[in-house]
mmCIF file of C-alpha atoms and ligand atoms in Angstrom:
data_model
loop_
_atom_site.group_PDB
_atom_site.id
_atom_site.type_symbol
_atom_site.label_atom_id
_atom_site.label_comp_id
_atom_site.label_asym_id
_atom_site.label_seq_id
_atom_site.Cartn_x
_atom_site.Cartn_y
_atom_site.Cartn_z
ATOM 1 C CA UNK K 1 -12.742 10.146 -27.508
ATOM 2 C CA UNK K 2 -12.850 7.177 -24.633
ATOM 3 C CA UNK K 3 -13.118 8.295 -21.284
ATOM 4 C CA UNK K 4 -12.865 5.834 -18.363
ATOM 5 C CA UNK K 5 -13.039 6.262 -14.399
ATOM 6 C CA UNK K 6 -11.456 3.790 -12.176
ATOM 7 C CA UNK K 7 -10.472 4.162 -8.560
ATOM 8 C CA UNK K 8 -8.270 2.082 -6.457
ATOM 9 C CA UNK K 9 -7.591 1.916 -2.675
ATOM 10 C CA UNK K 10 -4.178 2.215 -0.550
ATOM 11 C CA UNK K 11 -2.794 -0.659 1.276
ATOM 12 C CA UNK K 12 -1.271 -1.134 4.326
ATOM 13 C CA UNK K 13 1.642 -4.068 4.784
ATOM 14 C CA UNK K 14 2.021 -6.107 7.651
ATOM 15 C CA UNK K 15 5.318 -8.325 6.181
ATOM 16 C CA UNK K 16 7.172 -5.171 4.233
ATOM 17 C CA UNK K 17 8.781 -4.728 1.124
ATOM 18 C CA UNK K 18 11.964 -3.014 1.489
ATOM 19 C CA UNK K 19 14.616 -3.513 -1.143
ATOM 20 C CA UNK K 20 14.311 -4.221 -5.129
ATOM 21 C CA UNK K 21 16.264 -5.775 -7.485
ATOM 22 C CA UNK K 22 15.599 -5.314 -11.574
ATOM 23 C CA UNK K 23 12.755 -3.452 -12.705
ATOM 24 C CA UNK K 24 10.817 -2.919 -9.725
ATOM 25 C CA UNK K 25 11.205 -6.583 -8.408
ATOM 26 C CA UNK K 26 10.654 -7.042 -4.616
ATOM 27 C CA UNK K 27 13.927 -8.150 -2.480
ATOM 28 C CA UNK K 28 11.472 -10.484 -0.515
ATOM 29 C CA UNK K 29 7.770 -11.567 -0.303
ATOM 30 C CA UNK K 30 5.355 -9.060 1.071
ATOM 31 C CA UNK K 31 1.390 -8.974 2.512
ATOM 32 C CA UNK K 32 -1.020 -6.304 3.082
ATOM 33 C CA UNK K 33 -4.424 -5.719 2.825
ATOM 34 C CA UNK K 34 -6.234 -2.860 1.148
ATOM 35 C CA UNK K 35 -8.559 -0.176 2.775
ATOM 36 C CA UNK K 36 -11.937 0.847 2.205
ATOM 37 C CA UNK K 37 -11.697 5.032 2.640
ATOM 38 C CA UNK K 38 -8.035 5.444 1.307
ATOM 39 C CA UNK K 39 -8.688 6.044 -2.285
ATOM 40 C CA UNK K 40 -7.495 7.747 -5.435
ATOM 41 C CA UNK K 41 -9.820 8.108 -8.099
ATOM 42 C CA UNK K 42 -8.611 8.967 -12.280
ATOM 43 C CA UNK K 43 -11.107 10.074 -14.868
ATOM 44 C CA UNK K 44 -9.132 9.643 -18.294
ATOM 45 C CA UNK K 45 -9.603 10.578 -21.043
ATOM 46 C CA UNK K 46 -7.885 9.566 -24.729
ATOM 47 C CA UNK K 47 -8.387 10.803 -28.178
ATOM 48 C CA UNK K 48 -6.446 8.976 -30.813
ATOM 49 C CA UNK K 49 -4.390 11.055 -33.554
ATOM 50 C CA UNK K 50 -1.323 10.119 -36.011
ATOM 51 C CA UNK K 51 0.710 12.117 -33.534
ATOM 52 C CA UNK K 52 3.067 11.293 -31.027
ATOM 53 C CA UNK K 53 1.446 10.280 -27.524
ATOM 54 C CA UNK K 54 0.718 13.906 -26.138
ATOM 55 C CA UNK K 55 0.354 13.634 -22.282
ATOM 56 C CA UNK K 56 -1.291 15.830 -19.738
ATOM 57 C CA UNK K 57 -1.576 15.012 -15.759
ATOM 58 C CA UNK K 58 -4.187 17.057 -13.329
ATOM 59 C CA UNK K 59 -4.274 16.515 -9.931
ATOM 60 C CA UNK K 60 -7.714 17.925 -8.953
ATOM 61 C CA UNK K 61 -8.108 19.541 -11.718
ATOM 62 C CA UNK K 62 -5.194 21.491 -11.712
ATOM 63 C CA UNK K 63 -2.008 20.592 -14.162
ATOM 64 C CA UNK K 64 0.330 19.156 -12.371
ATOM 65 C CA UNK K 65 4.144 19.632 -14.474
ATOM 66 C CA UNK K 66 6.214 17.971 -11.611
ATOM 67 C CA UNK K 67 3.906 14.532 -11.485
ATOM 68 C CA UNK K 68 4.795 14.103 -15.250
ATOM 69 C CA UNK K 69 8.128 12.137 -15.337
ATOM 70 C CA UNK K 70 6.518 9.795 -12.941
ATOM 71 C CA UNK K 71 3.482 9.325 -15.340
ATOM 72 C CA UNK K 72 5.855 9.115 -18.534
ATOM 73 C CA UNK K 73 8.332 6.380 -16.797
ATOM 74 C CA UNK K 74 5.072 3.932 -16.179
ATOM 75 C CA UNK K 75 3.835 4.402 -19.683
ATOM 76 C CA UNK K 76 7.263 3.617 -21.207
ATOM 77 C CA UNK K 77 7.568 0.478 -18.896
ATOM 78 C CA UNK K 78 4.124 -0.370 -19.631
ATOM 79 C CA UNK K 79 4.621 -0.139 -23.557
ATOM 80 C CA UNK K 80 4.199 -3.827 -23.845
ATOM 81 C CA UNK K 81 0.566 -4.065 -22.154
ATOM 82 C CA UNK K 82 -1.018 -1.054 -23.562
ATOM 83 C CA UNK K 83 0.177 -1.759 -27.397
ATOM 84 C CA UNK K 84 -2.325 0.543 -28.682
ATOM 85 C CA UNK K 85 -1.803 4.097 -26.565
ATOM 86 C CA UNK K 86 1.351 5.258 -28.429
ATOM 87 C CA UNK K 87 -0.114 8.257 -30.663
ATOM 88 C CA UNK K 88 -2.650 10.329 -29.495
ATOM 89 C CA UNK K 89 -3.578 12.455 -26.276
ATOM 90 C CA UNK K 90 -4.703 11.339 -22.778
ATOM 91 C CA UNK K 91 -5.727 14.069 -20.310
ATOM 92 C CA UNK K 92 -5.253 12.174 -16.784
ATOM 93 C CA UNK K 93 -7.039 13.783 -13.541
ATOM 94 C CA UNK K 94 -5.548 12.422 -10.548
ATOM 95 C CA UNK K 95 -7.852 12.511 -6.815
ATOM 96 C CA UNK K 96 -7.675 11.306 -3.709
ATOM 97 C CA UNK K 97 -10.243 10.657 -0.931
ATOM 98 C CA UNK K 98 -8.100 10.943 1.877
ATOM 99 C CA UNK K 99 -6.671 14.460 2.876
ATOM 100 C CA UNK K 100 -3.549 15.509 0.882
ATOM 101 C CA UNK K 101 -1.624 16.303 3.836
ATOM 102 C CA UNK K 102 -2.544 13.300 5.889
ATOM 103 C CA UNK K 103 0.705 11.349 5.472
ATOM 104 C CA UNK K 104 -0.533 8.770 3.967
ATOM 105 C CA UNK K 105 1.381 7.399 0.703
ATOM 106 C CA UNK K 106 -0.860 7.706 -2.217
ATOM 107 C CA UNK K 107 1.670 6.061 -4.582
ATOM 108 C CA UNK K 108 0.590 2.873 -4.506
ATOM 109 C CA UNK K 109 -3.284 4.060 -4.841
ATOM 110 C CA UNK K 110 -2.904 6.102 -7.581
ATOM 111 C CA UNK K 111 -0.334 4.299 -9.577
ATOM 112 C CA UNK K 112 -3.091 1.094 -9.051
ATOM 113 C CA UNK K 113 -6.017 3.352 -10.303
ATOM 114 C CA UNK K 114 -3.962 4.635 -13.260
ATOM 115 C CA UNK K 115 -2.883 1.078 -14.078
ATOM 116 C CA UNK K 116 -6.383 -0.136 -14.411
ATOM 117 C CA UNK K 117 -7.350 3.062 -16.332
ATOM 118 C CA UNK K 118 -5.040 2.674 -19.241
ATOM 119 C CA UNK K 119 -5.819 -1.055 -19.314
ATOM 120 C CA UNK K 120 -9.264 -0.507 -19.857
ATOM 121 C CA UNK K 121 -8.880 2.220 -22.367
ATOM 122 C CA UNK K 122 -6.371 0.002 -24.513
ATOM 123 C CA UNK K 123 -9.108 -3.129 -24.317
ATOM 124 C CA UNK K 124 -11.751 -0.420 -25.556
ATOM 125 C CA UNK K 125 -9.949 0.046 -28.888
ATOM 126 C CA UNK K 126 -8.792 -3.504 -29.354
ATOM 127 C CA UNK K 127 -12.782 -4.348 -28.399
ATOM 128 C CA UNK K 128 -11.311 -7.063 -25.858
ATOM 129 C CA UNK K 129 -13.204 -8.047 -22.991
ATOM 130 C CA UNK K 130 -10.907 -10.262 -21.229
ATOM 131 C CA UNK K 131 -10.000 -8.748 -17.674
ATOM 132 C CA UNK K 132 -6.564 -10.311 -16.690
ATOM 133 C CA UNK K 133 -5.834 -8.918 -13.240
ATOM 134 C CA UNK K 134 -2.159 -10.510 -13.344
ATOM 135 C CA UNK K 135 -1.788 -7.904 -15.726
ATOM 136 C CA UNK K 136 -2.932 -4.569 -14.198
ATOM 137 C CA UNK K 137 -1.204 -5.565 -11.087
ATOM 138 C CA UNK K 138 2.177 -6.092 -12.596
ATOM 139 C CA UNK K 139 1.357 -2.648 -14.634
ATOM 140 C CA UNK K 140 0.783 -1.126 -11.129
ATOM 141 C CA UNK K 141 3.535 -2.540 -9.682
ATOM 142 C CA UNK K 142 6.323 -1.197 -12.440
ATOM 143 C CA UNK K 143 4.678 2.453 -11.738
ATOM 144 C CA UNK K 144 5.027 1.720 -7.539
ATOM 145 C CA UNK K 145 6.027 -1.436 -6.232
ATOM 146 C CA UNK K 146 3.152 -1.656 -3.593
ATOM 147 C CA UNK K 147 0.612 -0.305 -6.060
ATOM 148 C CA UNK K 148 0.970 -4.013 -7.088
ATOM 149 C CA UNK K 149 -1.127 -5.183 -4.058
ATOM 150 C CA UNK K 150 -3.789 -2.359 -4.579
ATOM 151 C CA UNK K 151 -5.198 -3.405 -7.920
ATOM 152 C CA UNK K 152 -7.566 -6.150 -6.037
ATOM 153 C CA UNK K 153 -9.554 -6.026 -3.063
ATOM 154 C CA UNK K 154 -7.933 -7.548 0.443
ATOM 155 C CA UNK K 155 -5.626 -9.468 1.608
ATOM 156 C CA UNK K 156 -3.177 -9.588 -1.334
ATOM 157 C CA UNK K 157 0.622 -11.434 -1.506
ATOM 158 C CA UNK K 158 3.064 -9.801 -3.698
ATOM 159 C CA UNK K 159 6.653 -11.791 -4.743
ATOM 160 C CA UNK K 160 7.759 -15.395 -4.866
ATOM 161 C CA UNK K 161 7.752 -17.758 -1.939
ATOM 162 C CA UNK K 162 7.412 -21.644 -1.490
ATOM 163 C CA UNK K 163 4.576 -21.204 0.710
ATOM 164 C CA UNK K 164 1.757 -20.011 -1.974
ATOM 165 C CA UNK K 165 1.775 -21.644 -5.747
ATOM 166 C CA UNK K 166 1.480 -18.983 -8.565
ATOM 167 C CA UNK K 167 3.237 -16.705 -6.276
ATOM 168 C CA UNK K 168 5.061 -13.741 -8.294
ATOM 169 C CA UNK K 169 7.857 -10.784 -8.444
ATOM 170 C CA UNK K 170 5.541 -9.819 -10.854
ATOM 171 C CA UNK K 171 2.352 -8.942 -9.524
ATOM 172 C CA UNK K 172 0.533 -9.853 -6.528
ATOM 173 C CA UNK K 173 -1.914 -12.517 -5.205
ATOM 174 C CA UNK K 174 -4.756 -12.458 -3.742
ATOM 175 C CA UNK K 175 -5.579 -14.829 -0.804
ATOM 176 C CA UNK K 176 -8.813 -13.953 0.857
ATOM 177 C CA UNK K 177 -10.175 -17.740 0.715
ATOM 178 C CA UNK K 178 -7.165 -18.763 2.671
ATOM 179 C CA UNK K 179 -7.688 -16.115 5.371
ATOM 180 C CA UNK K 180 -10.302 -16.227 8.630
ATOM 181 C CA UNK K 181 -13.035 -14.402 8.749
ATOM 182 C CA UNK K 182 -11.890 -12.542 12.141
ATOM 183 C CA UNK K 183 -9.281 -10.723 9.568
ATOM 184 C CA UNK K 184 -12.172 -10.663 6.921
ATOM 185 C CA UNK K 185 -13.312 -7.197 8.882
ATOM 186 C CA UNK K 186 -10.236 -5.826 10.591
ATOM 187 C CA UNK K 187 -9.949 -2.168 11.043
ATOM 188 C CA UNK K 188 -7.121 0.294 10.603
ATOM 189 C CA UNK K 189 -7.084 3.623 12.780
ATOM 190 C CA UNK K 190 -4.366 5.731 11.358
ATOM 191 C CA UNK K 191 -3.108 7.676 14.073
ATOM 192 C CA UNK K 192 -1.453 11.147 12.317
ATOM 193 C CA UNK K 193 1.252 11.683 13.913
ATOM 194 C CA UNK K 194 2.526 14.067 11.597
ATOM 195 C CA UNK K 195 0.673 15.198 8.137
ATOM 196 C CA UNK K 196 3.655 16.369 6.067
ATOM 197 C CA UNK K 197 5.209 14.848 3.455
ATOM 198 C CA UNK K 198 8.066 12.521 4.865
ATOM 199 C CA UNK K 199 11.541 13.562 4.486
ATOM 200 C CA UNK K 200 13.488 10.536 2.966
ATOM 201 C CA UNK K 201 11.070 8.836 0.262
ATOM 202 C CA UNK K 202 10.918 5.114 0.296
ATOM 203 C CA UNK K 203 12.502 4.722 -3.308
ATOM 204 C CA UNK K 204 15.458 6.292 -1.254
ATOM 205 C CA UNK K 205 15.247 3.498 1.484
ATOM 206 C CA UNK K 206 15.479 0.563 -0.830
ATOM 207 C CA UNK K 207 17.729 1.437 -2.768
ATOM 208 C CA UNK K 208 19.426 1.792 0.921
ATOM 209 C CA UNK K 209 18.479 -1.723 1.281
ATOM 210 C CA UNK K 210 21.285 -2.696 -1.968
ATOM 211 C CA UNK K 211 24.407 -2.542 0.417
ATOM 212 C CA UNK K 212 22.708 -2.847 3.757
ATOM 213 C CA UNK K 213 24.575 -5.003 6.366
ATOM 214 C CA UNK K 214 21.500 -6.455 7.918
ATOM 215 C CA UNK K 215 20.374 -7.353 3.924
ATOM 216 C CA UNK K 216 20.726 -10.980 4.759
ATOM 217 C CA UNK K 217 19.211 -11.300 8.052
ATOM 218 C CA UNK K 218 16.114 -9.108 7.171
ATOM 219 C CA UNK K 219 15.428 -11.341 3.625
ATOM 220 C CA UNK K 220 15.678 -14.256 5.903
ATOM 221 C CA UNK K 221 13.331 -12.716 8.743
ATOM 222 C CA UNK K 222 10.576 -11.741 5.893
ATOM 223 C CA UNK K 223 10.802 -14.891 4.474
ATOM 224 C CA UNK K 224 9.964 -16.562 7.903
ATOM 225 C CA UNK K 225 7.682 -13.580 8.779
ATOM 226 C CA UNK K 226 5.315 -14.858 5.403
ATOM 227 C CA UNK K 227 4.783 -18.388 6.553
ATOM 228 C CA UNK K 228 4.246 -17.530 9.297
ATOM 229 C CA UNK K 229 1.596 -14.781 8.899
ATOM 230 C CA UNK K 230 -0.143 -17.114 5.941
ATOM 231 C CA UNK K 231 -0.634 -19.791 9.146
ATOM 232 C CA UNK K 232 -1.881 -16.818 11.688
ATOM 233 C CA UNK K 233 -3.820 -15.495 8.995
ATOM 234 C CA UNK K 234 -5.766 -19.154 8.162
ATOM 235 C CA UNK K 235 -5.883 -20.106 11.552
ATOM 236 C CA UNK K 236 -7.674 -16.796 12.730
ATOM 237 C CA UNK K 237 -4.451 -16.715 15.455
ATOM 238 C CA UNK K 238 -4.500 -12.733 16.240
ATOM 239 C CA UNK K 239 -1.854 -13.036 18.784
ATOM 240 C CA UNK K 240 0.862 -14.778 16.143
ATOM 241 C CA UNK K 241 -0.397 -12.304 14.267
ATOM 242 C CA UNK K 242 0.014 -9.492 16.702
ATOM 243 C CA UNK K 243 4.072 -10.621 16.925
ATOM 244 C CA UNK K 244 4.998 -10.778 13.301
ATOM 245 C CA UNK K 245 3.007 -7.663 12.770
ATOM 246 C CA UNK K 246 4.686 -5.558 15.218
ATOM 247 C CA UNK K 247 8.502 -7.157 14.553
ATOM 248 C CA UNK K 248 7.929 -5.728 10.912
ATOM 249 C CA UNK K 249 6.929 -2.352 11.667
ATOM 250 C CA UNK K 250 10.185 -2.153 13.835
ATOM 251 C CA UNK K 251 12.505 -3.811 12.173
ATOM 252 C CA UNK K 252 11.829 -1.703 8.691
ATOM 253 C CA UNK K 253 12.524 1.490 11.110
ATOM 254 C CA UNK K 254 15.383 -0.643 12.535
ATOM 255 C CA UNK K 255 16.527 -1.130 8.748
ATOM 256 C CA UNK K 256 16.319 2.639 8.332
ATOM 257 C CA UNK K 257 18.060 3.833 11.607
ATOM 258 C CA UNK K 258 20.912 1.160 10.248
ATOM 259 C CA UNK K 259 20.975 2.398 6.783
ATOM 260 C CA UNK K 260 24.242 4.458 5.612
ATOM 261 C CA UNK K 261 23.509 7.094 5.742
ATOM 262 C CA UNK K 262 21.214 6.301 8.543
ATOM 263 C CA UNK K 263 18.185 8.159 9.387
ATOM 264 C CA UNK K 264 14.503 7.867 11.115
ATOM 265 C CA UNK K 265 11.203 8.726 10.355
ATOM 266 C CA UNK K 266 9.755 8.195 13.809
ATOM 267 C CA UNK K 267 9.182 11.032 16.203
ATOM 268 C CA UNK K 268 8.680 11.047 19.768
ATOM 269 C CA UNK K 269 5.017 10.841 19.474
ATOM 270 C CA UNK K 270 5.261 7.588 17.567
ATOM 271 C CA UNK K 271 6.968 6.285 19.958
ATOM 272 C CA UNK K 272 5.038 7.357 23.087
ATOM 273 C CA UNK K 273 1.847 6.196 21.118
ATOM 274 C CA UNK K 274 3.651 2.304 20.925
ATOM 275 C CA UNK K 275 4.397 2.279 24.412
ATOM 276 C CA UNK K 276 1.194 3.407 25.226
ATOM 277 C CA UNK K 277 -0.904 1.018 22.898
ATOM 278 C CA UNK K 278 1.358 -2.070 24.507
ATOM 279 C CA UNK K 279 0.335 -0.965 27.890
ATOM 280 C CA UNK K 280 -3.385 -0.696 26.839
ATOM 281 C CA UNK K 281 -2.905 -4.275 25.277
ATOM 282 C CA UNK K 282 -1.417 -5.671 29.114
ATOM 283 C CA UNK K 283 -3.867 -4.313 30.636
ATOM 284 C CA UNK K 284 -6.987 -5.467 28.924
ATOM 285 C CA UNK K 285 -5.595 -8.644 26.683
ATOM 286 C CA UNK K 286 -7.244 -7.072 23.564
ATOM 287 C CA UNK K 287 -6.278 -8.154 19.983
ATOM 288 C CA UNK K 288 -4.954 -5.104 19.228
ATOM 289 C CA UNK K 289 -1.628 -4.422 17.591
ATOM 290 C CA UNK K 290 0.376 -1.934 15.695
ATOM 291 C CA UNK K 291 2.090 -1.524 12.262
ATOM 292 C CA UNK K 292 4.327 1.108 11.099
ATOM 293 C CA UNK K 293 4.521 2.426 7.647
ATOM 294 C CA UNK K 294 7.585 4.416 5.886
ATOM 295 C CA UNK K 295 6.458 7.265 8.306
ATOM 296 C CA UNK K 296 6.027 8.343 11.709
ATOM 297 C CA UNK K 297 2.410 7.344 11.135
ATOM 298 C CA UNK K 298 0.624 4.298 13.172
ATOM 299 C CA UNK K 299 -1.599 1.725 11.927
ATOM 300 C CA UNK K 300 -3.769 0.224 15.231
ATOM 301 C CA UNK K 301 -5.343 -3.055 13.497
ATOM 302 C CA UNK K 302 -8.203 -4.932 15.257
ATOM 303 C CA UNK K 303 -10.846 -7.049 14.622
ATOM 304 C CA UNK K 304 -14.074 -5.182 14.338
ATOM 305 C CA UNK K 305 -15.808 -6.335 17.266
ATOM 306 C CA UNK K 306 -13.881 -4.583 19.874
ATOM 307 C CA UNK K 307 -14.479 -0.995 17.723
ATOM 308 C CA UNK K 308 -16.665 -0.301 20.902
ATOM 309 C CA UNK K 309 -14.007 -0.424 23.520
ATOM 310 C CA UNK K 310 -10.918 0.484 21.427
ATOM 311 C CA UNK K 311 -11.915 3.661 19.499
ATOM 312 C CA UNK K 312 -12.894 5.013 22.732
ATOM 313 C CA UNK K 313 -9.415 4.375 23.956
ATOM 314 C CA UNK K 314 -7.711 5.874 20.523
ATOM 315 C CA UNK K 315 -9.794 8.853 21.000
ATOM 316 C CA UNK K 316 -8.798 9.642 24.308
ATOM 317 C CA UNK K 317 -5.218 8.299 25.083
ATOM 318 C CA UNK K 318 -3.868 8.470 21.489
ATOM 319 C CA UNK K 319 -5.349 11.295 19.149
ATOM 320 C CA UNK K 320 -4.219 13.590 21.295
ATOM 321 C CA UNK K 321 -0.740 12.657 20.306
ATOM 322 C CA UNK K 322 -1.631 13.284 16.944
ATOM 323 C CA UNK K 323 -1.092 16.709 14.628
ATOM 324 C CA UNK K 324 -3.804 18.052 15.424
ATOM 325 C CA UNK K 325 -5.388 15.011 17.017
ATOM 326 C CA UNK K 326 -5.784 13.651 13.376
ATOM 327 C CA UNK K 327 -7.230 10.104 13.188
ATOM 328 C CA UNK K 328 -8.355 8.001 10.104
ATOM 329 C CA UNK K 329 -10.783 5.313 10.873
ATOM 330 C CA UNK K 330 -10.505 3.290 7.802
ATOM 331 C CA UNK K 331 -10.790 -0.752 7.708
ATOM 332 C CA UNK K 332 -9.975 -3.616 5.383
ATOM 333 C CA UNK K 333 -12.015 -3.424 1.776
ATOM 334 C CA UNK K 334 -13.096 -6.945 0.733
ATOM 335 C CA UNK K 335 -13.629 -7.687 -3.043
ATOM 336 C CA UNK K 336 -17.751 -7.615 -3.601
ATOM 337 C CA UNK K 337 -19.185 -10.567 -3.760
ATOM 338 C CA UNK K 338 -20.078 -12.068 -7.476
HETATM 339 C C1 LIG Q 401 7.419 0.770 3.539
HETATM 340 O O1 LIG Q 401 5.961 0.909 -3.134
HETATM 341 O O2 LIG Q 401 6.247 3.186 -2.125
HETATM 342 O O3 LIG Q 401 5.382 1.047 2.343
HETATM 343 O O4 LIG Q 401 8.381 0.790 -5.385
HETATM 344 O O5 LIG Q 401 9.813 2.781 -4.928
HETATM 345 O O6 LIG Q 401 7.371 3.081 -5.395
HETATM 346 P P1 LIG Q 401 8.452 2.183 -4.821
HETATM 347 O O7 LIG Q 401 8.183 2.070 -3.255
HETATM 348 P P2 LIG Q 401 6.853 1.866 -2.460
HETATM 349 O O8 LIG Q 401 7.432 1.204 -1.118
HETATM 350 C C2 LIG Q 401 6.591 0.890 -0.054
HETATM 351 C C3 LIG Q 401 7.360 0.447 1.109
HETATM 352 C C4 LIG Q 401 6.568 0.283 2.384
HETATM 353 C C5 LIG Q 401 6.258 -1.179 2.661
HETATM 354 C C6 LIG Q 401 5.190 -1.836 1.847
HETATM 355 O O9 LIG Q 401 4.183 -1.205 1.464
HETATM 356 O O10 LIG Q 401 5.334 -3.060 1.635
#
């Protein structure tokens, strides 16, 4: 029997993916970095028989039936990179750190986790031990697109664009050495607006994205929106960053609200919390700023130095707008040192 543990951590983007094309190929480019307390954990384990691949998913230890077409899709699209996991048995148990009703998307955490999982397990039998992280990340990526930016640690580019060489559909990038240290420690609060599960999924929303009228003008905008975030981001410029940050967020709600059918996933509170972060922002000229993920959910991103006078803030003016004045305070997680 081999038996392998891997985790993997969420991410959060500030230029969005919204809209595919082929197999899990993003419309546009996309950026995000990945968090430090957001994390799903697997323990696998694999024993090899004659027999046809046997599969069986836990999540937390209990069997899980519904997750199983999910976990069956990525293993047939993933054929190619784990050559040796056809016959056999593999017993996956699923966790995650981060509360299951918290709102927070644990697609692209788990399907990263489980992507660097069965890679290991196949380079076990074959006795390989040549890491390629292009690799796991495109595995990751045909289970959930953004898992494709969770299989490394921070700031991580996913899709093709002039403005970074070796840039790929296929997997993502990382970037780190061509990003300032101010966004070297930024921290997310997750304000939880609303803990549920939300009620149009984003596979929904880009495939929304395939006859959209705004198609062209929003591939254009995240085009422009990636060069220039890559220049805020080397320059250490938090206020262009602020801007391209917080036309994102909108604009994929925007893209939503515009959608046929159309629908939101804000709610009032989301909207109350905006206006009151931008007012907070006027008043004090803080780098603070706000992203938006496919939720009613807010991401307040600043550098870690003002922690002293922002989570003060948060914790009085904003958690209160929260269910059940839920806040996360995660931050970015940095790849370790070698
Ligand atoms: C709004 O990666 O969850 O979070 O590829 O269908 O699994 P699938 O979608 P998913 O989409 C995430 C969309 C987003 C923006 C982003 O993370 O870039």
């Amino acid at each position: 029997m081999i038996r392998t543990y891997k985790e993997a951590p969420s991410n959060i983007a500030i230029v969005k993916y919204w809209g595919k094309k082929g197999i899990q190929e993003p419309m546009n480019p996309s950026l995000s970095f990945t968090l430090s307390e957001s994390i799903s954990r697997v323990d696998i384990k694999y024993r090899h028989t004659e027999e046809k691949l046997k599969v069986e998913f836990l999540f937390e230890n209990r069997k899980k039936e519904h997750f199983l077409p999910k976990i069956m899709n990525f293993l047939e699209r993933n054929a190619k990179f784990i050559p040796n996991l056809t016959h056999g048995s593999i017993e996956i148990n699923s966790a995650n750190t981060f509360p299951h009703s918290s709102g927070i998307a644990s697609s692209a955490s788990s399907m990263a986790a489980l992507a660097k999982a069965l890679y290991s397990i196949n380079k076990t039998i074959t006795g390989s031990d040549h890491n390629d992280a292009d690799i796991v990340s495109e595995m990751a990526r045909l289970g959930s697109g953004s898992a494709g930016r969770s299989t490394q640690n921070g700031w991580v580019l996913w899709g093709e664009t002039d403005m970074l060489e070796n840039s790929s559909n296929r997997f993502g990038t990382p970037i780190n050495s061509q990003v300032h240290n101010i966004f070297h420690s930024i921290q997310d609060s997750i304000l939880v607006i609303r803990k549920g599960a939300k009620s149009v999924s984003s596979t929904v929303g880009h495939e929304l994205m395939n006859n959209h009228p705004y198609k062209d003008g929003r591939l254009n905008q995240a085009n422009k929106n990636i060069k220039t975030l890559l220049e805020a981001l080397k320059q250490g410029d938090f206020e262009t960053f602020t801007s391209v940050c917080e036309e994102e967020a909108m604009s994929l709600h925007a893209l939503m609200m515009s959608s046929s059918p159309s629908y939101t996933l804000l709610e009032p509170e989301s909207i109350h919390a905006i206006k009151r972060i931008k007012k907070f922002r006027d008043q004090h000229h803080l780098p603070l700023c706000f992203t938006l993920d496919a939720g009613p959910n807010i991401h307040l991103l600043y550098p870690k130095e003002q922690s002293k006078t922002i989570v003060p803030f948060i914790n009085e003016h904003l958690a209160p707008l929260c269910e059940e004045q839920m806040v996360i305070f995660d931050e970015i997680s940095m790849p370790k040192p070698e």
